[in-house]
Amino acid sequence: MMLASGSCAQEPRFLLLSLLLLAAWKAGRGQVHYSVPEEAKHGTFVGRIAQDLGLELEELVPRMFRVASKGSGDLLEVNLQNGILFVNSRIDREELCGRRLECSIYLEVIVERPLQVFHVEVEVKDINDNPPVFPATQKNLFISETRALDSHFSLEGASDADIGVNALLSYRLSPNEYFSLGIPTNDEQVKPLQLVLKKPLDREIASELLLVLKATDGGKPELSGTVELHITVLDVNDNAPVFDKAIHRVKLLENARNGTLVIRLNASDLDEGSNSHILYSFTTDVSPDPEASFRIDSASGEIKVNGKIDFEETKLWKLQIEAVDKGNPPMFGHCTILIEVLDINDNAPELLVTSLTPSVPEDAPLGTVIALISVTDRDADSNGQVTCSLTPRAPFKLVSTFKNYYSLVLDSALDRESVANYKVVVTARDGGSPSLSATASVSVEVADVNDNAPAFAQPEYTVFVKENNPPGCHIFTVSARDADAQENALVSYSLVERRVGERALSSYVSVHAESGKLYALQPLDHEELELLQFQVSARDAGVPSLGNNVTLQVFVLDENDNAPALLQPGAGGGGNAVSQPVARSVGAGHVVAKVRAVDADSGYNAWLSYELLSEAGNARSPFRVGLYTGEISMTRALDEADAPRQRLLVLVKDHGEPALASTATVLLSLVDSGQPPKASSRASASSPAAQAALVDVNVYLIIAICAVSSLLVLTLLLYTALRCSAPPTEGACGPGKPTLVCPSSMGSWLCSQQRRQKECSGEGPPKTDLMAFSPSVPPVSSSGDSGEKQMCGNVSTGILGCI
């Protein structure tokens, strides 16, 4: 009994404990409900979970607050600092719950000390984020053009992953005239979508139809999806081939290579199968025959080049093409192809030159037409546009007279003496790319006119001729050059007539009309004519004739053709004898007499020397004669043995080649010293009048020689300057530089010089003759004739003599 009563006493106590535990469990099992839209961004606020669960923020960490979810991963998270539940990652309702109407995320919140468990439900709200989707993007339907009206064709509808209004779909068919859309009512949801034929099909009108079926959901904003309905209308053979164009226009370059594609024809047959299989060909009634230049592929309709395409032969081809199908009976279609051949620059210009005159006078006026030029080019447009040019630079130019016609005209003055013949090249170049050209040569000969007078090499010539030349001797040759041609350059020579003293010039010299050779017609005498100056005229044979003159100075060179002539001693003397008294008391060296002589020649030929000829038995003569002075002086004192009358022979000779001489006789009478001589040693035996006459003769002679020498010097200086200014000529003869050599004060009044003479034979070097002379006696005292003046002649000669 006690046991039973004890057991009964414990049973109410256990029941009370169970009730308390159940109340505590129910209090911990209190559920919190939240909602969040799908696709919310990270950090989106969901709810204040700590506050809603009655927990303090300070105890979240100490009580080890944590959240666990069943199969939802870390989609939601709690911030322990503020106790807020937020979205941690992307939430996709369709992925999480599929097509279920309700979709929630269940969380368990656990805290310890004491242990408590809370249940939280977060509902995921659907948004319209999925468009309707058809099973395929395109659906092909094949419908015969013979199907009856109101025929139905089933279609598959679209599906939407969303729920509710977002998944409520409506359909719409693109506008067309053949089909409408049959949509089942709510009572006929099991029936599919259907196309309903409302107009008969015609494949030849529309062989294919492309319709778009669009499904739209009820969400906001609306989303839609589409499917293309490709409807093929099956054919019934009832059409002929038809080209896309009745006339085709094609451009083709000439010289196109074989195989070049011209055009690919496109003919269509609305039928199908063999009835739409088309073959192409040329029609046979076309001229010229196209098959000579083209070929056509019967299957593809390609027309290609099969021969020569030449723009210059055929500019436009007209081809007739026939297309035939394989129906029974066959049906035909036709088209025309116009092939325009395009020109390329394959033809060079062609030049034709017509000369109007074989030669052009050099005085032709500007603008004179010399030749006509025509140019052609078979190409067209710019390829056939030709321009002409002239090379090299010449006194001509091209003048365009008409299209592709030119004239070669004179553009500047001609001068045959500068250029006698021109060869110009006319170049014709077209405007193609690359351009082609052709050339033609034109030779223009310049005809001479008489516009140049004969010209001498120098305006004046100096000629040296030895005197006593034989008659007809050639003394010089003048030459004038005429720059003209033919008869205009034919030069003839003549003398410009003048008088020389009392005689005409033509009596002295003559000139050969053709060769220009000058001849001396008579012997020339230096003593009579030292200088012959005249002009020679050169004239051409042109019309009108032109001429020019040149001056010639002919110097007659002296030859030794005059012997020394003794001067007459004056009153008391006769012949060649000189009488002079001499006192016996005179000593050695005393001048007792003087022989005076002159020579009509000049230069060396007039240079006199004196020599005492000894007689037989008079070997010890007390007299001697000065070599160049002619003074007779004593060699010793006279004695009684000497004869009272002394006869001296003095030989006076010049220095010519050969030398000429004269002999003077001097008679000396010895008188005693008591009888003074009638004249001083200077006066000899001459009277004052005779000595005055002798002095006058010497003065005149000196003046004449000085004048002649000065004239020669001036002439030779001028000649030398002219020769130096002219370019040197091999083999030319010219005088050398004169070198004056004078004797001492005791010499005669004549001097010599160095003469250089180049012989015109051209053999050997030029010869130089140097002749210097001086007295052979020593200088004497001033007792000599100091009144005589010395004089030097300086003559430089280049000699052209007659042999």
mmCIF file of N, CA and C in Angstrom, residues 268 283 383 457 586 738 780:
data_model
loop_
_atom_site.group_PDB
_atom_site.id
_atom_site.type_symbol
_atom_site.label_atom_id
_atom_site.label_comp_id
_atom_site.label_asym_id
_atom_site.label_seq_id
_atom_site.Cartn_x
_atom_site.Cartn_y
_atom_site.Cartn_z
ATOM 1 N N SER A 268 15.168 32.890 -112.646
ATOM 2 C CA SER A 268 14.448 32.110 -111.628
ATOM 3 C C SER A 268 13.187 31.501 -112.249
ATOM 4 N N THR A 283 21.252 32.977 -128.040
ATOM 5 C CA THR A 283 20.345 32.782 -129.177
ATOM 6 C C THR A 283 21.152 32.807 -130.453
ATOM 7 N N ASN A 383 42.704 58.772 -123.293
ATOM 8 C CA ASN A 383 43.708 57.923 -123.938
ATOM 9 C C ASN A 383 43.992 58.373 -125.366
ATOM 10 N N ALA A 457 92.551 87.955 -140.601
ATOM 11 C CA ALA A 457 92.932 87.531 -139.256
ATOM 12 C C ALA A 457 93.337 88.714 -138.401
ATOM 13 N N VAL A 586 156.116 117.534 -135.500
ATOM 14 C CA VAL A 586 154.993 116.904 -134.781
ATOM 15 C C VAL A 586 155.436 115.577 -134.205
ATOM 16 N N PRO A 738 115.282 93.202 -130.199
ATOM 17 C CA PRO A 738 116.541 93.869 -130.589
ATOM 18 C C PRO A 738 117.408 94.150 -129.368
ATOM 19 N N VAL A 780 142.020 108.413 -128.177
ATOM 20 C CA VAL A 780 143.005 109.476 -128.359
ATOM 21 C C VAL A 780 142.575 110.677 -127.566
#
